[in-house]
JSON list of C-alpha atoms and ligand atoms in Angstrom, two decimals:
[
{"chain": "D", "resi": 1, "resn": "MET", "atom": "CA", "xyz": [-31.43, -20.91, -133.01]},
{"chain": "D", "resi": 2, "resn": "ASN", "atom": "CA", "xyz": [-33.09, -20.64, -136.39]},
{"chain": "D", "resi": 3, "resn": "ASN", "atom": "CA", "xyz": [-30.04, -19.76, -138.45]},
{"chain": "D", "resi": 4, "resn": "ILE", "atom": "CA", "xyz": [-27.21, -22.00, -139.79]},
{"chain": "D", "resi": 5, "resn": "ALA", "atom": "CA", "xyz": [-23.83, -20.37, -140.44]},
{"chain": "D", "resi": 6, "resn": "TYR", "atom": "CA", "xyz": [-20.40, -21.60, -141.35]},
{"chain": "D", "resi": 7, "resn": "ILE", "atom": "CA", "xyz": [-17.29, -19.90, -140.02]},
{"chain": "D", "resi": 8, "resn": "ALA", "atom": "CA", "xyz": [-13.67, -20.41, -141.15]},
{"chain": "D", "resi": 9, "resn": "LEU", "atom": "CA", "xyz": [-10.97, -20.25, -138.50]},
{"chain": "D", "resi": 10, "resn": "GLY", "atom": "CA", "xyz": [-7.27, -19.77, -138.92]},
{"chain": "D", "resi": 11, "resn": "SER", "atom": "CA", "xyz": [-4.15, -19.24, -136.76]},
{"chain": "D", "resi": 12, "resn": "ASN", "atom": "CA", "xyz": [-0.47, -19.00, -137.48]},
{"chain": "D", "resi": 13, "resn": "ILE", "atom": "CA", "xyz": [1.06, -17.56, -134.31]},
{"chain": "D", "resi": 14, "resn": "GLY", "atom": "CA", "xyz": [2.10, -19.39, -131.14]},
{"chain": "D", "resi": 15, "resn": "ASP", "atom": "CA", "xyz": [0.07, -22.42, -130.05]},
{"chain": "D", "resi": 16, "resn": "ARG", "atom": "CA", "xyz": [-2.10, -22.45, -133.07]},
{"chain": "D", "resi": 17, "resn": "GLU", "atom": "CA", "xyz": [-4.29, -25.45, -132.09]},
{"chain": "D", "resi": 18, "resn": "THR", "atom": "CA", "xyz": [-5.08, -23.90, -128.72]},
{"chain": "D", "resi": 19, "resn": "TYR", "atom": "CA", "xyz": [-6.18, -20.66, -130.38]},
{"chain": "D", "resi": 20, "resn": "LEU", "atom": "CA", "xyz": [-8.50, -22.63, -132.66]},
{"chain": "D", "resi": 21, "resn": "ARG", "atom": "CA", "xyz": [-9.91, -24.58, -129.73]},
{"chain": "D", "resi": 22, "resn": "GLN", "atom": "CA", "xyz": [-10.38, -21.49, -127.65]},
{"chain": "D", "resi": 23, "resn": "ALA", "atom": "CA", "xyz": [-12.17, -19.71, -130.59]},
{"chain": "D", "resi": 24, "resn": "VAL", "atom": "CA", "xyz": [-14.58, -22.63, -130.99]},
{"chain": "D", "resi": 25, "resn": "ALA", "atom": "CA", "xyz": [-15.17, -22.76, -127.27]},
{"chain": "D", "resi": 26, "resn": "LEU", "atom": "CA", "xyz": [-15.85, -19.00, -127.10]},
{"chain": "D", "resi": 27, "resn": "LEU", "atom": "CA", "xyz": [-18.37, -19.30, -129.99]},
{"chain": "D", "resi": 28, "resn": "HIS", "atom": "CA", "xyz": [-20.16, -22.15, -128.20]},
{"chain": "D", "resi": 29, "resn": "GLN", "atom": "CA", "xyz": [-20.12, -20.30, -124.85]},
{"chain": "D", "resi": 30, "resn": "HIS", "atom": "CA", "xyz": [-22.38, -17.58, -126.28]},
{"chain": "D", "resi": 31, "resn": "ASP", "atom": "CA", "xyz": [-26.04, -18.26, -125.22]},
{"chain": "D", "resi": 32, "resn": "ALA", "atom": "CA", "xyz": [-27.25, -17.65, -128.76]},
{"chain": "D", "resi": 33, "resn": "VAL", "atom": "CA", "xyz": [-24.73, -19.94, -130.50]},
{"chain": "D", "resi": 34, "resn": "THR", "atom": "CA", "xyz": [-24.42, -23.78, -130.64]},
{"chain": "D", "resi": 35, "resn": "VAL", "atom": "CA", "xyz": [-21.48, -25.29, -132.49]},
{"chain": "D", "resi": 36, "resn": "THR", "atom": "CA", "xyz": [-22.98, -28.25, -134.32]},
{"chain": "D", "resi": 37, "resn": "LYS", "atom": "CA", "xyz": [-20.11, -29.51, -136.61]},
{"chain": "D", "resi": 38, "resn": "VAL", "atom": "CA", "xyz": [-16.34, -29.17, -136.69]},
{"chain": "D", "resi": 39, "resn": "SER", "atom": "CA", "xyz": [-14.05, -30.05, -139.59]},
{"chain": "D", "resi": 40, "resn": "SER", "atom": "CA", "xyz": [-10.63, -31.60, -139.49]},
{"chain": "D", "resi": 41, "resn": "ILE", "atom": "CA", "xyz": [-7.71, -29.26, -138.76]},
{"chain": "D", "resi": 42, "resn": "TYR", "atom": "CA", "xyz": [-5.55, -28.55, -141.84]},
{"chain": "D", "resi": 43, "resn": "GLU", "atom": "CA", "xyz": [-2.05, -27.24, -142.04]},
{"chain": "D", "resi": 44, "resn": "THR", "atom": "CA", "xyz": [-1.76, -24.81, -144.93]},
{"chain": "D", "resi": 45, "resn": "ASP", "atom": "CA", "xyz": [0.88, -22.78, -146.65]},
{"chain": "D", "resi": 46, "resn": "PRO", "atom": "CA", "xyz": [0.31, -18.99, -146.30]},
{"chain": "D", "resi": 47, "resn": "VAL", "atom": "CA", "xyz": [-1.46, -17.34, -149.24]},
{"chain": "D", "resi": 48, "resn": "GLY", "atom": "CA", "xyz": [-1.53, -13.63, -150.11]},
{"chain": "D", "resi": 49, "resn": "TYR", "atom": "CA", "xyz": [1.44, -12.71, -148.02]},
{"chain": "D", "resi": 50, "resn": "GLU", "atom": "CA", "xyz": [3.78, -15.65, -148.11]},
{"chain": "D", "resi": 51, "resn": "ASP", "atom": "CA", "xyz": [6.62, -14.60, -145.76]},
{"chain": "D", "resi": 52, "resn": "GLN", "atom": "CA", "xyz": [4.92, -15.97, -142.66]},
{"chain": "D", "resi": 53, "resn": "ASP", "atom": "CA", "xyz": [4.50, -19.26, -140.79]},
{"chain": "D", "resi": 54, "resn": "GLU", "atom": "CA", "xyz": [2.12, -21.99, -141.90]},
{"chain": "D", "resi": 55, "resn": "PHE", "atom": "CA", "xyz": [-1.50, -21.76, -140.79]},
{"chain": "D", "resi": 56, "resn": "LEU", "atom": "CA", "xyz": [-3.85, -24.17, -139.11]},
{"chain": "D", "resi": 57, "resn": "ASN", "atom": "CA", "xyz": [-7.25, -23.76, -140.71]},
{"chain": "D", "resi": 58, "resn": "MET", "atom": "CA", "xyz": [-10.59, -25.35, -139.91]},
{"chain": "D", "resi": 59, "resn": "ALA", "atom": "CA", "xyz": [-14.28, -24.65, -140.28]},
{"chain": "D", "resi": 60, "resn": "VAL", "atom": "CA", "xyz": [-17.35, -25.00, -138.06]},
{"chain": "D", "resi": 61, "resn": "GLU", "atom": "CA", "xyz": [-21.09, -25.07, -138.47]},
{"chain": "D", "resi": 62, "resn": "ILE", "atom": "CA", "xyz": [-23.13, -23.19, -135.91]},
{"chain": "D", "resi": 63, "resn": "LYS", "atom": "CA", "xyz": [-26.80, -22.72, -135.16]},
{"chain": "D", "resi": 64, "resn": "THR", "atom": "CA", "xyz": [-27.59, -19.29, -133.90]},
{"chain": "D", "resi": 65, "resn": "SER", "atom": "CA", "xyz": [-30.34, -16.81, -133.19]},
{"chain": "D", "resi": 66, "resn": "LEU", "atom": "CA", "xyz": [-27.92, -13.93, -133.81]},
{"chain": "D", "resi": 67, "resn": "ASN", "atom": "CA", "xyz": [-28.33, -12.00, -137.05]},
{"chain": "D", "resi": 68, "resn": "PRO", "atom": "CA", "xyz": [-25.32, -11.79, -139.36]},
{"chain": "D", "resi": 69, "resn": "PHE", "atom": "CA", "xyz": [-24.10, -8.42, -137.95]},
{"chain": "D", "resi": 70, "resn": "GLU", "atom": "CA", "xyz": [-24.40, -9.64, -134.40]},
{"chain": "D", "resi": 71, "resn": "LEU", "atom": "CA", "xyz": [-22.44, -12.72, -135.37]},
{"chain": "D", "resi": 72, "resn": "LEU", "atom": "CA", "xyz": [-19.78, -10.50, -136.97]},
{"chain": "D", "resi": 73, "resn": "GLU", "atom": "CA", "xyz": [-19.56, -8.52, -133.74]},
{"chain": "D", "resi": 74, "resn": "LEU", "atom": "CA", "xyz": [-19.06, -11.81, -131.87]},
{"chain": "D", "resi": 75, "resn": "THR", "atom": "CA", "xyz": [-16.37, -13.11, -134.21]},
{"chain": "D", "resi": 76, "resn": "GLN", "atom": "CA", "xyz": [-14.45, -9.80, -133.98]},
{"chain": "D", "resi": 77, "resn": "HIS", "atom": "CA", "xyz": [-14.81, -9.83, -130.18]},
{"chain": "D", "resi": 78, "resn": "ILE", "atom": "CA", "xyz": [-13.35, -13.40, -130.08]},
{"chain": "D", "resi": 79, "resn": "GLU", "atom": "CA", "xyz": [-10.45, -12.34, -132.35]},
{"chain": "D", "resi": 80, "resn": "ASN", "atom": "CA", "xyz": [-9.68, -9.48, -129.97]},
{"chain": "D", "resi": 81, "resn": "GLU", "atom": "CA", "xyz": [-10.04, -11.69, -126.93]},
{"chain": "D", "resi": 82, "resn": "LEU", "atom": "CA", "xyz": [-7.45, -14.10, -128.42]},
{"chain": "D", "resi": 83, "resn": "GLY", "atom": "CA", "xyz": [-5.00, -11.20, -128.90]},
{"chain": "D", "resi": 84, "resn": "ARG", "atom": "CA", "xyz": [-5.43, -10.49, -132.59]},
{"chain": "D", "resi": 85, "resn": "THR", "atom": "CA", "xyz": [-3.53, -7.47, -133.73]},
{"chain": "D", "resi": 86, "resn": "ARG", "atom": "CA", "xyz": [-3.38, -5.99, -137.26]},
{"chain": "D", "resi": 87, "resn": "GLU", "atom": "CA", "xyz": [0.12, -4.89, -138.24]},
{"chain": "D", "resi": 88, "resn": "VAL", "atom": "CA", "xyz": [0.70, -6.36, -141.63]},
{"chain": "D", "resi": 89, "resn": "ARG", "atom": "CA", "xyz": [-2.06, -6.71, -144.22]},
{"chain": "D", "resi": 90, "resn": "TRP", "atom": "CA", "xyz": [-2.70, -10.45, -144.70]},
{"chain": "D", "resi": 91, "resn": "GLY", "atom": "CA", "xyz": [-0.05, -10.96, -142.00]},
{"chain": "D", "resi": 92, "resn": "PRO", "atom": "CA", "xyz": [0.25, -13.37, -139.02]},
{"chain": "D", "resi": 93, "resn": "ARG", "atom": "CA", "xyz": [-2.62, -13.66, -136.63]},
{"chain": "D", "resi": 94, "resn": "THR", "atom": "CA", "xyz": [-3.42, -15.60, -133.48]},
{"chain": "D", "resi": 95, "resn": "ALA", "atom": "CA", "xyz": [-7.05, -16.10, -134.49]},
{"chain": "D", "resi": 96, "resn": "ASP", "atom": "CA", "xyz": [-9.01, -15.20, -137.61]},
{"chain": "D", "resi": 97, "resn": "LEU", "atom": "CA", "xyz": [-12.77, -15.96, -137.80]},
{"chain": "D", "resi": 98, "resn": "ASP", "atom": "CA", "xyz": [-14.48, -15.35, -141.12]},
{"chain": "D", "resi": 99, "resn": "ILE", "atom": "CA", "xyz": [-18.24, -15.79, -141.71]},
{"chain": "D", "resi": 100, "resn": "LEU", "atom": "CA", "xyz": [-18.50, -17.87, -144.88]},
{"chain": "D", "resi": 101, "resn": "LEU", "atom": "CA", "xyz": [-22.16, -18.60, -145.20]},
{"chain": "D", "resi": 102, "resn": "PHE", "atom": "CA", "xyz": [-25.27, -17.48, -143.33]},
{"chain": "D", "resi": 103, "resn": "ASN", "atom": "CA", "xyz": [-28.30, -19.54, -144.31]},
{"chain": "D", "resi": 104, "resn": "ARG", "atom": "CA", "xyz": [-28.60, -18.95, -148.03]},
{"chain": "D", "resi": 105, "resn": "GLU", "atom": "CA", "xyz": [-28.46, -15.22, -147.63]},
{"chain": "D", "resi": 106, "resn": "ASN", "atom": "CA", "xyz": [-26.54, -12.81, -149.82]},
{"chain": "D", "resi": 107, "resn": "ILE", "atom": "CA", "xyz": [-25.32, -9.83, -147.82]},
{"chain": "D", "resi": 108, "resn": "GLU", "atom": "CA", "xyz": [-23.29, -7.02, -149.40]},
{"chain": "D", "resi": 109, "resn": "THR", "atom": "CA", "xyz": [-22.55, -4.24, -147.03]},
{"chain": "D", "resi": 110, "resn": "GLU", "atom": "CA", "xyz": [-19.47, -2.17, -146.15]},
{"chain": "D", "resi": 111, "resn": "GLN", "atom": "CA", "xyz": [-19.04, -4.22, -142.95]},
{"chain": "D", "resi": 112, "resn": "LEU", "atom": "CA", "xyz": [-19.86, -7.68, -144.14]},
{"chain": "D", "resi": 113, "resn": "ILE", "atom": "CA", "xyz": [-20.06, -9.66, -147.38]},
{"chain": "D", "resi": 114, "resn": "VAL", "atom": "CA", "xyz": [-21.61, -13.12, -147.32]},
{"chain": "D", "resi": 115, "resn": "PRO", "atom": "CA", "xyz": [-20.99, -15.57, -148.93]},
{"chain": "D", "resi": 116, "resn": "HIS", "atom": "CA", "xyz": [-17.37, -14.73, -148.28]},
{"chain": "D", "resi": 117, "resn": "PRO", "atom": "CA", "xyz": [-15.81, -13.33, -151.46]},
{"chain": "D", "resi": 118, "resn": "ARG", "atom": "CA", "xyz": [-13.15, -15.54, -152.95]},
{"chain": "D", "resi": 119, "resn": "MET", "atom": "CA", "xyz": [-13.94, -18.41, -150.54]},
{"chain": "D", "resi": 120, "resn": "TYR", "atom": "CA", "xyz": [-14.38, -20.70, -153.52]},
{"chain": "D", "resi": 121, "resn": "GLU", "atom": "CA", "xyz": [-10.83, -19.95, -154.71]},
{"chain": "D", "resi": 122, "resn": "ARG", "atom": "CA", "xyz": [-9.07, -20.85, -151.43]},
{"chain": "D", "resi": 123, "resn": "LEU", "atom": "CA", "xyz": [-8.47, -24.46, -150.67]},
{"chain": "D", "resi": 124, "resn": "PHE", "atom": "CA", "xyz": [-7.58, -23.64, -147.10]},
{"chain": "D", "resi": 125, "resn": "VAL", "atom": "CA", "xyz": [-11.24, -22.51, -146.70]},
{"chain": "D", "resi": 126, "resn": "LEU", "atom": "CA", "xyz": [-12.93, -24.93, -149.08]},
{"chain": "D", "resi": 127, "resn": "ALA", "atom": "CA", "xyz": [-11.29, -28.22, -147.92]},
{"chain": "D", "resi": 128, "resn": "PRO", "atom": "CA", "xyz": [-12.48, -27.95, -144.28]},
{"chain": "D", "resi": 129, "resn": "LEU", "atom": "CA", "xyz": [-15.86, -26.42, -145.33]},
{"chain": "D", "resi": 130, "resn": "ALA", "atom": "CA", "xyz": [-16.64, -29.22, -147.75]},
{"chain": "D", "resi": 131, "resn": "GLU", "atom": "CA", "xyz": [-16.30, -31.75, -144.95]},
{"chain": "D", "resi": 132, "resn": "ILE", "atom": "CA", "xyz": [-19.17, -30.27, -142.94]},
{"chain": "D", "resi": 133, "resn": "CYS", "atom": "CA", "xyz": [-21.33, -28.29, -145.44]},
{"chain": "D", "resi": 134, "resn": "PRO", "atom": "CA", "xyz": [-23.69, -30.31, -147.67]},
{"chain": "D", "resi": 135, "resn": "GLN", "atom": "CA", "xyz": [-24.21, -27.38, -150.06]},
{"chain": "D", "resi": 136, "resn": "VAL", "atom": "CA", "xyz": [-20.55, -27.17, -150.98]},
{"chain": "D", "resi": 137, "resn": "GLU", "atom": "CA", "xyz": [-19.60, -29.56, -153.76]},
{"chain": "D", "resi": 138, "resn": "LYS", "atom": "CA", "xyz": [-16.64, -31.76, -152.79]},
{"chain": "D", "resi": 139, "resn": "GLU", "atom": "CA", "xyz": [-15.58, -31.72, -156.45]},
{"chain": "D", "resi": 140, "resn": "ALA", "atom": "CA", "xyz": [-15.06, -27.96, -156.23]},
{"chain": "D", "resi": 141, "resn": "THR", "atom": "CA", "xyz": [-12.17, -28.62, -153.86]},
{"chain": "D", "resi": 142, "resn": "SER", "atom": "CA", "xyz": [-10.27, -30.42, -156.57]},
{"chain": "D", "resi": 143, "resn": "ALA", "atom": "CA", "xyz": [-11.46, -28.96, -159.85]},
{"chain": "D", "resi": 144, "resn": "GLU", "atom": "CA", "xyz": [-11.29, -25.25, -159.25]},
{"chain": "D", "resi": 145, "resn": "THR", "atom": "CA", "xyz": [-8.47, -24.85, -156.82]},
{"chain": "D", "resi": 146, "resn": "ASP", "atom": "CA", "xyz": [-4.84, -25.69, -156.40]},
{"chain": "D", "resi": 147, "resn": "GLN", "atom": "CA", "xyz": [-4.49, -28.82, -154.29]},
{"chain": "D", "resi": 148, "resn": "GLU", "atom": "CA", "xyz": [-1.07, -27.91, -153.06]},
{"chain": "D", "resi": 149, "resn": "GLY", "atom": "CA", "xyz": [-0.24, -26.40, -149.75]},
{"chain": "D", "resi": 150, "resn": "VAL", "atom": "CA", "xyz": [-3.17, -27.88, -147.82]},
{"chain": "D", "resi": 151, "resn": "ARG", "atom": "CA", "xyz": [-2.95, -31.10, -145.83]},
{"chain": "D", "resi": 152, "resn": "VAL", "atom": "CA", "xyz": [-4.96, -32.70, -143.03]},
{"chain": "D", "resi": 153, "resn": "TRP", "atom": "CA", "xyz": [-3.10, -32.08, -139.75]},
{"chain": "D", "resi": 154, "resn": "LYS", "atom": "CA", "xyz": [-5.61, -33.53, -137.33]},
{"chain": "D", "resi": 155, "resn": "GLN", "atom": "CA", "xyz": [-8.55, -35.65, -138.54]},
{"chain": "D", "resi": 156, "resn": "LYS", "atom": "CA", "xyz": [-11.90, -34.54, -137.41]},
{"chain": "D", "resi": 157, "resn": "SER", "atom": "CA", "xyz": [-13.41, -36.48, -134.56]},
{"chain": "D", "resi": 158, "resn": "GLY", "atom": "CA", "xyz": [-16.54, -34.67, -133.61]},
{"chain": "D", "resi": 159, "resn": "VAL", "atom": "CA", "xyz": [-17.91, -31.54, -131.95]},
{"chain": "D", "resi": 160, "resn": "ASP", "atom": "CA", "xyz": [-17.74, -33.18, -128.47]},
{"chain": "D", "resi": 161, "resn": "GLU", "atom": "CA", "xyz": [-14.00, -33.10, -128.62]},
{"chain": "D", "resi": 162, "resn": "PHE", "atom": "CA", "xyz": [-14.19, -29.29, -128.94]},
{"chain": "D", "resi": 163, "resn": "VAL", "atom": "CA", "xyz": [-17.10, -28.36, -126.73]},
{"chain": "D", "resi": 164, "resn": "HIS", "atom": "CA", "xyz": [-18.63, -30.10, -123.81]},
{"chain": "D", "resi": 165, "resn": "SER", "atom": "CA", "xyz": [-22.27, -30.37, -124.88]},
{"chain": "D", "resi": 166, "resn": "GLU", "atom": "CA", "xyz": [-24.76, -29.97, -122.14]},
{"chain": "D", "resi": 167, "resn": "SER", "atom": "CA", "xyz": [-27.78, -32.20, -122.45]},
{"chain": "T", "resi": 1, "resn": "X6L", "atom": "C1", "xyz": [-3.25, -12.76, -155.07]},
{"chain": "T", "resi": 1, "resn": "X6L", "atom": "C2", "xyz": [-3.50, -11.68, -154.21]},
{"chain": "T", "resi": 1, "resn": "X6L", "atom": "C3", "xyz": [-3.63, -14.02, -154.71]},
{"chain": "T", "resi": 1, "resn": "X6L", "atom": "C4", "xyz": [-4.01, -11.93, -152.98]},
{"chain": "T", "resi": 1, "resn": "X6L", "atom": "C5", "xyz": [-4.10, -14.23, -153.46]},
{"chain": "T", "resi": 1, "resn": "X6L", "atom": "C6", "xyz": [-5.32, -14.67, -150.85]},
{"chain": "T", "resi": 1, "resn": "X6L", "atom": "C7", "xyz": [-4.91, -12.43, -150.30]},
{"chain": "T", "resi": 1, "resn": "X6L", "atom": "C8", "xyz": [-5.79, -14.90, -149.59]},
{"chain": "T", "resi": 1, "resn": "X6L", "atom": "C9", "xyz": [-5.37, -12.67, -149.00]},
{"chain": "T", "resi": 1, "resn": "X6L", "atom": "C10", "xyz": [-4.31, -13.21, -152.56]},
{"chain": "T", "resi": 1, "resn": "X6L", "atom": "C11", "xyz": [-4.84, -13.46, -151.22]},
{"chain": "T", "resi": 1, "resn": "X6L", "atom": "C12", "xyz": [-5.85, -13.87, -148.64]},
{"chain": "T", "resi": 1, "resn": "X6L", "atom": "C13", "xyz": [-4.84, -17.18, -144.49]},
{"chain": "T", "resi": 1, "resn": "X6L", "atom": "C14", "xyz": [-3.82, -17.28, -145.47]},
{"chain": "T", "resi": 1, "resn": "X6L", "atom": "C15", "xyz": [-4.51, -15.26, -145.20]},
{"chain": "T", "resi": 1, "resn": "X6L", "atom": "C16", "xyz": [-5.27, -18.40, -143.90]},
{"chain": "T", "resi": 1, "resn": "X6L", "atom": "C17", "xyz": [-3.61, -19.53, -145.26]},
{"chain": "T", "resi": 1, "resn": "X6L", "atom": "C18", "xyz": [-6.38, -14.15, -147.33]},
{"chain": "T", "resi": 1, "resn": "X6L", "atom": "C19", "xyz": [-6.17, -13.28, -146.17]},
{"chain": "T", "resi": 1, "resn": "X6L", "atom": "N1", "xyz": [-5.25, -15.93, -144.37]},
{"chain": "T", "resi": 1, "resn": "X6L", "atom": "N2", "xyz": [-3.19, -18.39, -145.82]},
{"chain": "T", "resi": 1, "resn": "X6L", "atom": "N3", "xyz": [-3.66, -15.98, -145.91]},
{"chain": "T", "resi": 1, "resn": "X6L", "atom": "N4", "xyz": [-4.62, -19.54, -144.38]},
{"chain": "T", "resi": 1, "resn": "X6L", "atom": "N5", "xyz": [-3.08, -20.64, -145.61]},
{"chain": "T", "resi": 1, "resn": "X6L", "atom": "O1", "xyz": [-6.17, -18.45, -143.05]},
{"chain": "T", "resi": 1, "resn": "X6L", "atom": "O2", "xyz": [-7.09, -15.14, -147.05]},
{"chain": "T", "resi": 1, "resn": "X6L", "atom": "S1", "xyz": [-4.57, -13.54, -145.45]},
{"chain": "T", "resi": 2, "resn": "MG", "atom": "MG1", "xyz": [-9.37, -15.05, -143.25]},
{"chain": "T", "resi": 3, "resn": "MG", "atom": "MG1", "xyz": [-10.73, -12.31, -141.33]}
]
């Protein structure tokens, strides 16, 4: 478990909170992943394609022995497991898991770009991330982004509320 990664989660279909919780649980269930921090859950206005319901967004920190591409495979598997379909570009989804940061690595491949491009422009990503990630400046969440359309929906309580940590 020598890598630290940050993942953004989003849902705007059906029981959004349950999808987020299931996604976090499925990450943690993997033998090579431990969820170490969870942010508050935010309710956020849709960006990019605006004619859809509001999102719940959050972020988690994980420790993992997976490499970035194995982690991408896992996040895509979890999206599929939670019924993600792709009909409209930037459209509604049950569960979206985006790798934001992987250690301090810069990865630029066809499959995967890390740090996530444009993450620093999106308050629905940055606000939850700043709560749990020391390397992200809290000031960035106010100075360089629009504060509107992002509000805390459920205050963070701790990782134990999401995953039952075995001793
Ligand atoms: C111009 C053109 C300005 C495109 C913005 C922004 C496109 C974000 C896509 C954009 C543009 C995205 C979520 C969302 C999406 C989410 C909220 C995307 C991909 N995902 N809105 N929109 N939360 N609130 O997780 O991020 S679609
Ligand atoms: Mg996304
Ligand atoms: Mg995505």
